[in-house]
XYZ file of C-alpha atoms in Angstrom:
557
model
C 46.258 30.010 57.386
C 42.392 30.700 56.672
C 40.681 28.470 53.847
C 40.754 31.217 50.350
C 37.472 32.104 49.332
C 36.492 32.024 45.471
C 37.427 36.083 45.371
C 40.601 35.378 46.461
C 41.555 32.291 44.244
C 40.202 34.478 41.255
C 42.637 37.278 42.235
C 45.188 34.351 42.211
C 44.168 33.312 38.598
C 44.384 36.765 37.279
C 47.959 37.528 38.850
C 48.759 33.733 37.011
C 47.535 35.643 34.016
C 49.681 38.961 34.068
C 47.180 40.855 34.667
C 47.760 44.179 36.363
C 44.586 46.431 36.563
C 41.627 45.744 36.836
C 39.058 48.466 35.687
C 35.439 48.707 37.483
C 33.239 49.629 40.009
C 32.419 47.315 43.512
C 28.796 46.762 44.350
C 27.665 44.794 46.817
C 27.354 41.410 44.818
C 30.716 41.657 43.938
C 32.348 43.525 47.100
C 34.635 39.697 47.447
C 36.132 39.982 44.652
C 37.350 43.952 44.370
C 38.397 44.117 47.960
C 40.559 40.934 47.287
C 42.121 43.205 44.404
C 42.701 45.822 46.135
C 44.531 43.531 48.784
C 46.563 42.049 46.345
C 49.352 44.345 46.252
C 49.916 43.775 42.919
C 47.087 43.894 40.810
C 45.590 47.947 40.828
C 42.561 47.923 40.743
C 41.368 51.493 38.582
C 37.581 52.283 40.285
C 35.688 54.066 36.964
C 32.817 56.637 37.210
C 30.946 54.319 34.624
C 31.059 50.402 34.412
C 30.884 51.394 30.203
C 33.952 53.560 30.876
C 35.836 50.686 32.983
C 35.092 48.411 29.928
C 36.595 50.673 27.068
C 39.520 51.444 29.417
C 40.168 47.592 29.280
C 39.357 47.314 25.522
C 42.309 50.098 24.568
C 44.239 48.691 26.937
C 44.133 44.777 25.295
C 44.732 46.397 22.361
C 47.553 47.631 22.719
C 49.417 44.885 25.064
C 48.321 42.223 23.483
C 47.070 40.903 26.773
C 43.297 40.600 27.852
C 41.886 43.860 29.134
C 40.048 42.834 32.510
C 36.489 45.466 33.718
C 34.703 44.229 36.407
C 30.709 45.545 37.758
C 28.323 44.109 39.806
C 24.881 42.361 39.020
C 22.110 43.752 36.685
C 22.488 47.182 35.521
C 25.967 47.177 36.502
C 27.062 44.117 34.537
C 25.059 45.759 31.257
C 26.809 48.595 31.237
C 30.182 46.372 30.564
C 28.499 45.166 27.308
C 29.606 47.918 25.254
C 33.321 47.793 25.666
C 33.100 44.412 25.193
C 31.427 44.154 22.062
C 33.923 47.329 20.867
C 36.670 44.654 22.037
C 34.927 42.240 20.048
C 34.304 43.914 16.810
C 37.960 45.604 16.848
C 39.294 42.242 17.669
C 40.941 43.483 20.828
C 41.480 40.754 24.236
C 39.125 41.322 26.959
C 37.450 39.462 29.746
C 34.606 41.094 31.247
C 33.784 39.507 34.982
C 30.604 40.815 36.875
C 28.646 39.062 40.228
C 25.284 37.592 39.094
C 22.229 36.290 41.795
C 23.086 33.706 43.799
C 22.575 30.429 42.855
C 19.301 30.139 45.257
C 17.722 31.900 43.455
C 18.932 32.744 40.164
C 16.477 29.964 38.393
C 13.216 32.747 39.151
C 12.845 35.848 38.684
C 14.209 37.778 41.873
C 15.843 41.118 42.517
C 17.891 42.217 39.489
C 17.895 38.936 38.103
C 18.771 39.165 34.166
C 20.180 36.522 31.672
C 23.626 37.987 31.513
C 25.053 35.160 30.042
C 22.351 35.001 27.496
C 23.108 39.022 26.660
C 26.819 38.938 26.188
C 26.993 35.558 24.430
C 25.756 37.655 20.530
C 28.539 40.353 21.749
C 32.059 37.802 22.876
C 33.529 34.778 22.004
C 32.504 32.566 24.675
C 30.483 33.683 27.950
C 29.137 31.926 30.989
C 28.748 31.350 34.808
C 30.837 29.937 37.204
C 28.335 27.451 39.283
C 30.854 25.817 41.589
C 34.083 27.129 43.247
C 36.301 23.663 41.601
C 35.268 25.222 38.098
C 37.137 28.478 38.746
C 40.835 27.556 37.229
C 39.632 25.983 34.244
C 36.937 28.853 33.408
C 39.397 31.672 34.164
C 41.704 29.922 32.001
C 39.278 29.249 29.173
C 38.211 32.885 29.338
C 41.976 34.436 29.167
C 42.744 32.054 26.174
C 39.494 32.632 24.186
C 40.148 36.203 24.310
C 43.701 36.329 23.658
C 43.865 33.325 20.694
C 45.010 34.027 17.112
C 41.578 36.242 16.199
C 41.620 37.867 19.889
C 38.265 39.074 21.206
C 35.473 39.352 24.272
C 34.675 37.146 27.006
C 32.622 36.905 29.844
C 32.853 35.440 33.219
C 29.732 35.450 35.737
C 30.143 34.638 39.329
C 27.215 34.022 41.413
C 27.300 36.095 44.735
C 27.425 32.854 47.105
C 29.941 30.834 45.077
C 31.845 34.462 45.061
C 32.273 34.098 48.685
C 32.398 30.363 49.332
C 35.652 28.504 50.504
C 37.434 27.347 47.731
C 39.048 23.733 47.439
C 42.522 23.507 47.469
C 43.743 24.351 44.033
C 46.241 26.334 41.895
C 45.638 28.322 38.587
C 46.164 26.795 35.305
C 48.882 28.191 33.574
C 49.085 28.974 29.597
C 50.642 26.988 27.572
C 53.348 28.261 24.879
C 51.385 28.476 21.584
C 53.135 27.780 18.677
C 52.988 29.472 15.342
C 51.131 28.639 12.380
C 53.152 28.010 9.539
C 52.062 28.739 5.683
C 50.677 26.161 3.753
C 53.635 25.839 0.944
C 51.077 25.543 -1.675
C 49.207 28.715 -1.094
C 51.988 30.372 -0.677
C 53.519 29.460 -4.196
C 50.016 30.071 -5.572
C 49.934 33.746 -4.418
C 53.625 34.002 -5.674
C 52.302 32.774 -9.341
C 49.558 35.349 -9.132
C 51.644 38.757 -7.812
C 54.205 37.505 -10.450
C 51.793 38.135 -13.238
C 50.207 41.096 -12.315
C 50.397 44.112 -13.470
C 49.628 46.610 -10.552
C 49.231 44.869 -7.903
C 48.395 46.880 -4.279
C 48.432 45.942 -0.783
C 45.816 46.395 1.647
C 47.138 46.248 4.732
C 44.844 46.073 8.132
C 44.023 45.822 11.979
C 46.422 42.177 11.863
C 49.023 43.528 10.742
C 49.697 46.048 14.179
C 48.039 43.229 16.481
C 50.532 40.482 15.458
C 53.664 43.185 15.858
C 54.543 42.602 11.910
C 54.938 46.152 10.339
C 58.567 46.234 10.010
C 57.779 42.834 8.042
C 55.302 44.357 5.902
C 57.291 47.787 5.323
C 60.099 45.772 4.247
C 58.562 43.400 1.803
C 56.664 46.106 0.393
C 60.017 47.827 -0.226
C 61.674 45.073 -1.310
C 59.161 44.719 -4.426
C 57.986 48.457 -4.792
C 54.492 47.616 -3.773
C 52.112 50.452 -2.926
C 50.237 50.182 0.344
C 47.037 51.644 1.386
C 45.983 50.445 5.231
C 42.294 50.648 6.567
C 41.321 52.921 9.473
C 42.735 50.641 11.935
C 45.964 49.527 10.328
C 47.246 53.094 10.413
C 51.003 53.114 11.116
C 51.668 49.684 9.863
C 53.023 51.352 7.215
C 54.873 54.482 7.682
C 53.506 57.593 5.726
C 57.089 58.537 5.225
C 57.509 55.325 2.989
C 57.225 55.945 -0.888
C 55.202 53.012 -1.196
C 52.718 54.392 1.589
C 49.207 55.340 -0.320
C 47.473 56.653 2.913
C 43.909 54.983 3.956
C 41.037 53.223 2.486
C 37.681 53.324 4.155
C 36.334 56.858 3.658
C 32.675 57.265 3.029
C 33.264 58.640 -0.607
C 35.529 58.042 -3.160
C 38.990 58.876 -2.095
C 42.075 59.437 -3.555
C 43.326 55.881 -2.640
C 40.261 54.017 -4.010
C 41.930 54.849 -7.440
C 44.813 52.735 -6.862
C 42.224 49.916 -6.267
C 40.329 50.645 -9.244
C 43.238 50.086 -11.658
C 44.610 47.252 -9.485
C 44.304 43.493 -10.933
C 45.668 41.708 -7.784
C 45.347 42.922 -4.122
C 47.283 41.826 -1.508
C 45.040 41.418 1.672
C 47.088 41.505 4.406
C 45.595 41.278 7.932
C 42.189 42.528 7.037
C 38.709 41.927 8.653
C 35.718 42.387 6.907
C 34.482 44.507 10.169
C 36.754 47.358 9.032
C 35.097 48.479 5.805
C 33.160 47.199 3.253
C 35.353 45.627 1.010
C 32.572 46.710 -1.884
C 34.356 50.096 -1.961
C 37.437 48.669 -3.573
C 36.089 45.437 -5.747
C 32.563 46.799 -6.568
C 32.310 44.774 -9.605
C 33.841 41.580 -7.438
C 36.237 40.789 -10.747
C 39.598 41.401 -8.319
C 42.313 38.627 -7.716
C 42.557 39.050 -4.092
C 45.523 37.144 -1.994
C 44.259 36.478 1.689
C 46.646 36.694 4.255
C 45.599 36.397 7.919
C 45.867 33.978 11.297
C 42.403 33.176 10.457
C 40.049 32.290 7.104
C 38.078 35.278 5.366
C 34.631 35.977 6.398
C 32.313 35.355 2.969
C 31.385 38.657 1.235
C 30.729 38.518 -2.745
C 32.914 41.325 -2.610
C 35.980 39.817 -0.755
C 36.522 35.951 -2.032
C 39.900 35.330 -2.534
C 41.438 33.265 -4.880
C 44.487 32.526 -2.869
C 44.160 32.066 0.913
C 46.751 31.924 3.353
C 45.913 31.245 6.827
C 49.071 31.303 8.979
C 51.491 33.729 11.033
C 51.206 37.243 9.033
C 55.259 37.397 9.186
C 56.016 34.079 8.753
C 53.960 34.207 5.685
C 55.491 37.107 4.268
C 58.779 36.029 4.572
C 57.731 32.373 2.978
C 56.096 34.373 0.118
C 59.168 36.629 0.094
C 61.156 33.398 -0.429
C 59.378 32.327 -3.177
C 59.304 35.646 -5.101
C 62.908 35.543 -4.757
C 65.136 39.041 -5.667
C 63.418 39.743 -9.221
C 61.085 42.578 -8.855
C 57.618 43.369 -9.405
C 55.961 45.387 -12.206
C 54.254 47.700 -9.628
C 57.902 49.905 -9.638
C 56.675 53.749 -9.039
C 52.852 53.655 -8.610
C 51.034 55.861 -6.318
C 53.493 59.565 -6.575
C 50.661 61.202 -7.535
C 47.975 60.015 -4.770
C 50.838 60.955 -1.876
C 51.350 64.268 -2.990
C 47.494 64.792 -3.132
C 47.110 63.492 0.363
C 50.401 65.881 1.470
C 49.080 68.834 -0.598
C 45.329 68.623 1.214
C 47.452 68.400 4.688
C 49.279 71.154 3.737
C 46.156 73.516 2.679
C 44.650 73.200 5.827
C 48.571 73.803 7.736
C 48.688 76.853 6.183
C 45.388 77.962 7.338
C 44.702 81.046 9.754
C 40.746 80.619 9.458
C 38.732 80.608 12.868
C 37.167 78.385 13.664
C 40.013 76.264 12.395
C 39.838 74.228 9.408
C 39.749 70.515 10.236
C 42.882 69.646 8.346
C 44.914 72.449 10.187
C 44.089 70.952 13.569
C 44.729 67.592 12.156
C 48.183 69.668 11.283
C 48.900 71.049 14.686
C 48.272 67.752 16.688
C 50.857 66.008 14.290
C 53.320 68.406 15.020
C 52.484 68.757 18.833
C 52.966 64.580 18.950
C 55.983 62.327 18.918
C 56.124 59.464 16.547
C 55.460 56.946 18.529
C 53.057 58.755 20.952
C 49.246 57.544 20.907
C 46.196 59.316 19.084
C 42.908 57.947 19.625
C 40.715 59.911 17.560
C 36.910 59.125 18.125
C 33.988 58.250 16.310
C 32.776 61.195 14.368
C 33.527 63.406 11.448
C 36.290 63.840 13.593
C 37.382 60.149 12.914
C 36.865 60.810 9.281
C 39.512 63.851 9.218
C 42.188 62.159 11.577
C 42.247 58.793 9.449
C 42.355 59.973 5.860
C 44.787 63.158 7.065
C 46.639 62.661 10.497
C 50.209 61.212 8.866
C 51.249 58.108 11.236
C 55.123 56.305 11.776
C 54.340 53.385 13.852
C 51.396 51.129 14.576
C 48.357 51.378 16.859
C 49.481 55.196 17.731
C 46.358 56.597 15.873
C 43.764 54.378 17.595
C 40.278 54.450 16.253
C 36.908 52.309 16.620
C 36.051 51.058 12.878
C 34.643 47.669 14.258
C 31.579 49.255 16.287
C 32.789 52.735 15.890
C 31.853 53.527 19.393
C 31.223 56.771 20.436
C 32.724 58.297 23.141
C 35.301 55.600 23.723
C 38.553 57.310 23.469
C 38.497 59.577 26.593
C 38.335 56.238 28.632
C 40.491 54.704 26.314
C 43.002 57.313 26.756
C 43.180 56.301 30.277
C 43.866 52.365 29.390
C 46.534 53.467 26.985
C 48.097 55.636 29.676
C 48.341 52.479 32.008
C 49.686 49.954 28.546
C 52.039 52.524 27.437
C 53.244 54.861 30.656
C 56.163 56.056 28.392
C 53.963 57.636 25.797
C 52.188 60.950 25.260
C 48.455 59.860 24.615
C 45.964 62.235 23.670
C 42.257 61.930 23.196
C 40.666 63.679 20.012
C 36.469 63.569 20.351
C 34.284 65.466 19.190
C 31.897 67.295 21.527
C 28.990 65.011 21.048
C 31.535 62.151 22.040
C 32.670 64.292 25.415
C 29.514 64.516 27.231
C 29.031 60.806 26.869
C 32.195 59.651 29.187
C 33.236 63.299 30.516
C 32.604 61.628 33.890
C 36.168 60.075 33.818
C 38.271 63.084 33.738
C 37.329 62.522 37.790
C 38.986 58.755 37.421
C 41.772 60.347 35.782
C 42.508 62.876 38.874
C 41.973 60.987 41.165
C 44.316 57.717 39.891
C 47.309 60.552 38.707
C 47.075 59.464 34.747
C 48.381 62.333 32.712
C 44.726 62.314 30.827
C 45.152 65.086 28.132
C 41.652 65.621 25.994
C 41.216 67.447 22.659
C 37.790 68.483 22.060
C 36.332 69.565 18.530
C 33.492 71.875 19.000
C 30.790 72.608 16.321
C 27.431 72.163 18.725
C 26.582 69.325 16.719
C 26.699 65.701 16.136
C 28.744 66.363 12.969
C 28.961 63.217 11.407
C 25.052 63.034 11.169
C 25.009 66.482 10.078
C 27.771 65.997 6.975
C 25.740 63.140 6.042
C 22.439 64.935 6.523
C 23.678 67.285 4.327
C 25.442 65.090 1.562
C 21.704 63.161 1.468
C 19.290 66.401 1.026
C 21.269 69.709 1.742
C 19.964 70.178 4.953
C 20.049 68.878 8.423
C 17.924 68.844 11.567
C 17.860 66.750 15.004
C 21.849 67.336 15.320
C 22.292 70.731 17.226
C 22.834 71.297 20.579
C 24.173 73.473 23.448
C 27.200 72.861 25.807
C 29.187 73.996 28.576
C 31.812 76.053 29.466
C 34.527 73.742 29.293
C 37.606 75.317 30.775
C 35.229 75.806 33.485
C 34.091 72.146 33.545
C 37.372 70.739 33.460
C 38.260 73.044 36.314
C 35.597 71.933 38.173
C 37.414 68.024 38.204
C 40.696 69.320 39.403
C 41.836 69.373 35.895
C 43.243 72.251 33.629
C 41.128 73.827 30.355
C 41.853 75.804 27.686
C 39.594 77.531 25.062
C 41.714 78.243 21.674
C 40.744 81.579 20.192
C 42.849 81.899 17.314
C 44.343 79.277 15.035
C 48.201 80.745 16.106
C 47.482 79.229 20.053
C 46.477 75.652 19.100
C 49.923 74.713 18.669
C 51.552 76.066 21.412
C 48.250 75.441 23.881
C 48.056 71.462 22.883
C 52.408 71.418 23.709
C 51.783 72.956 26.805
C 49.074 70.484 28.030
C 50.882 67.289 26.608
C 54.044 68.697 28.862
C 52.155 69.665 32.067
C 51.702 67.276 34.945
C 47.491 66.435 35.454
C 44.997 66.355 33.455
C 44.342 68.975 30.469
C 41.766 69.621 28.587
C 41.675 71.687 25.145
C 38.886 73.493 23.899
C 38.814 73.962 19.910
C 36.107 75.384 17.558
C 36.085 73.561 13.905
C 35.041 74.702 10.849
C 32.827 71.848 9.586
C 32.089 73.585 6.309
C 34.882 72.237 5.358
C 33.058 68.745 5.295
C 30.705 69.533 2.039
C 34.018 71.018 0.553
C 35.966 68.060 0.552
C 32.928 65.815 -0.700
C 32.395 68.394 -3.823
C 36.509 68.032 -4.447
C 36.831 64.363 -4.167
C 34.052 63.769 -6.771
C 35.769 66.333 -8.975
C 39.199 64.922 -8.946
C 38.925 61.491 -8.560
C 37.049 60.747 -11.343
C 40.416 62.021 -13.430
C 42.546 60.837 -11.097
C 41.450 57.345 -11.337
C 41.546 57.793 -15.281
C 45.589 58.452 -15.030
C 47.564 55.633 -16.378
C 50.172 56.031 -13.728
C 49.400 57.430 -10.095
């Protein structure tokens, strides 16, 4: 049998790994390495139109297995354009290890053809990056880059492999498997500390975040909120941890203004920080004066913010710490019973305006309507950046976790089209549709080809207001006007046919309903056209800062 190169061994470390796709493009530094994917049998390799596109596919896809997203480019300008997936991965604390061909090692100490410091530019954007300079470092480094990106606070990593240690024979040698990791168990201490606080307080709240749906504890959380009549607001990204059928569900927390949830927070003597990164909002915009009695719970300590320094920190298993603090708080219940009627029905009643809407272009919260209705509880939303993002987090009503997917850590633009495709491949069983704006579209359109081409049921909703309309609400809140954010686009039934796909242009509010079931159900990919109302944006600032105000007055919500 011929001597393995390094491509091949690497392919053997990855399969060690469970990993099944690997998302990129070949060039010819790198040429090893993909062929000996493609030759594995069992390893798919998915080739992207963009290496940025190959890297978000692998960020959505880490986080929502759990398991290290893998994106692949060549030297140079190729291995750049993997940098912004990664540092999405690393800011939304998703697993992912970028690998891309670097100079050979001959030369890669001047500076040659498409020489850059790649190590030097991922290391600010991932946990640990660096370059493989001989063939008997290859087990240990693919190792070390699988379990730096998968640990307790998952993340980025990066792997460079010089072209001529890419193809040179490797030593006899077998991947290093990972070892079983054990739990971390609550300190008993903390955890009667933060039992002695919640028993004292008076209206207590849970804030509930990314953690919670990346360590699989929701049912946890649902049920020990039950179990002591706790209200629960999530952030952006721990949407679904809680369902929004629950009574104790308060909706989100993270909206630019004050929202209706905020005035839980403001009356609130103790929260209950569960799974929350500092990366996901401010926490300024629910302890502005910093006089809160926060409870930390999280597989990792708090980052320092003046705003967020708890008094009570408990760094262990999110469910196994619930369940010790459970034990501890025993059967009696909390004096929270019956807070936060009034915020749900405010949240239902703002849903329900917009459902009941025939305006065209449609009202944001009537889209927000249809797509709930058109999707199955468990199926997968990834709403992108935008004032689209804004709409879908504080409105779209979500049952389980991580099936309303946004970016809050970078809130990257443009990354749920090729996201869409990386949930496709975690979660085959699943509807998944991506909601972008049209400023978002044009930025990874490219990858509706990827999408025809590979068979993945891609379905796209597209907002369309000619703007960037984020900058533009913002714009306006500021001064009243807006400039620099307009712009023209194309015809997109037309573009989408032009991929092999299927468009649709909505012309009435009555046909976004039926239109978005019919592309969810189809084989292929589909793509839906929609004009928004963005109006609708200076509306909802001028009513938040009419009501809340009085809401937040309100001795009981």
């Amino acid at each position: 049998m011929d001597q393995q190169n390094v491509a091949q061994f690497l392919v053997s470390c990855l399969r060690t790994e469970g990993v099944k796709y690997v998302f990129g493009i070949p060039g010819e530094e790198n040429i090893k390495f993909v062929r000996a994917v493609a030759a594995s049998g069992d390893i798919r390799f998915i080739l992207a139109r963009h290496e940025q596109g190959a890297s978000l596919m692998a960020d959505i896809y880490g986080r929502l297995t759990g398991k290290a997203g893998v994106c692949t480019a060549t030297l140079g300008p190729g291995a750049i354009n993997l940098l912004l997936g990664a540092a999405d991965a690393q800011t939304n604390s998703s697993p992912l290890v970028a690998i891309s061909a670097q100079v050979g090692l001959k030369r890669i100490y001047k500076e040659s053809h498409q020489i850059v410091d790649l190590v030097g530019m991922f290391k600010p954007v991932t946990k640990w990056a660096d370059t493989v300079l001989t063939p008997q470092a290859v087990p240990e480094m693919v190792r070390n880059a699988f379990q730096v990106a998968q640990e307790e606070r998952p993340g980025a990593t990066y792997l460079a492999i010089p072209e001529d240690v890419e193809g040179a024979p490797m030593p006899e040698a077998v991947p290093l498997k990972a070892a079983p990791c054990a739990k971390a168990i609550p300190s008993p201490a903390a955890v009667a500390e933060a039992a002695a606080l919640l028993r004292c307080a008076r209206k207590p709240v849970i804030m509930a975040g990314h953690g919670v749906a990346r360590t699989g504890n929701a049912a946890v959380l649902a049920a020990f909120a039950e179990r002591y009549k706790i209200p629960v607001a999530t952030t952006f990204m721990g949407k679904g941890v809680i369902s929004d059928r629950s009574p104790q569900s308060l909706g989100v927390i993270g909206f630019m203004r004050h929202d209706y949830e905020n005035c839980a927070f403001d009356q609130a003597d103790v929260i209950l920080s569960i799974g929350y990164e500092l990366q996901e909002f401010t926490p300024m915009r629910i302890n502005p004066q910093s006089n809160k009695r926060i409870i930390h719970i999280n597989t990792f300590m708090p980052d320092v913010d003046a705003h967020y320094n708890p008094e009570v920190t408990i760094m262990a298993d999110v469910g196994l710490a619930l369940a010790s603090l459970a034990k501890e708080l025993g059967a009696e219940p909390l004096l929270s019973a019956g807070r936060g009627a009034r915020i749900r029905e405010l949240v239902e009643a703002e849903l329900a305006k917009g459902r009941e809407s025939d305006a065209f272009p449609l009202k944001p919260q009537r889209i927000v309507s249809d797509i709930r209705a058109a999707m199955g509880d468990e199926d997968i939303v990834l709403a992108d950046t935008g004032a689209i993002k804004m709409w879908m987090a504080r409105l779209y009503p979500t049952y389980a976790p991580l099936t309303c997917i946004v970016s809050n850590g970078l809130s990257t633009m443009a990354f749920s089209l090729p996201g869409a495709i990386g949930a496709h491949l975690a979660c085959p069983e699943r509807k998944v549709l991506a909601v972008m704006g049209d400023g978002s579209f044009l930025m990874n359109s490219q990858e509706m080809e990827t999408a025809v081409r590979e068979n993945i049921p891609l379905k796209i909703l597209i907002w369309v207001d000619d703007s960037y309309g984020l900058i533009k609400w913002k714009m306006d809140m500021e001064s009243g006007s807006h400039d620099c954010v307009d712009f023209g686009n194309p015809d997109f039934v037309t573009y989408a046919e032009s991929f092999g796909a299927k468009g649709y242009r909505i012309e009435s509010a009555a046909e976004l309903l039926p239109t978005l079931q019919k592309a969810l159900n189809e084989p292929g990919v589909s793509l839906v056209a929609c004009p928004v109302d963005y109006s609708e944006n200076m509306a909802l600032i001028n009513s938040l800062g009419e009501l809340t105000p009085a809401l937040c007055a309100l001795d009981e919500l």
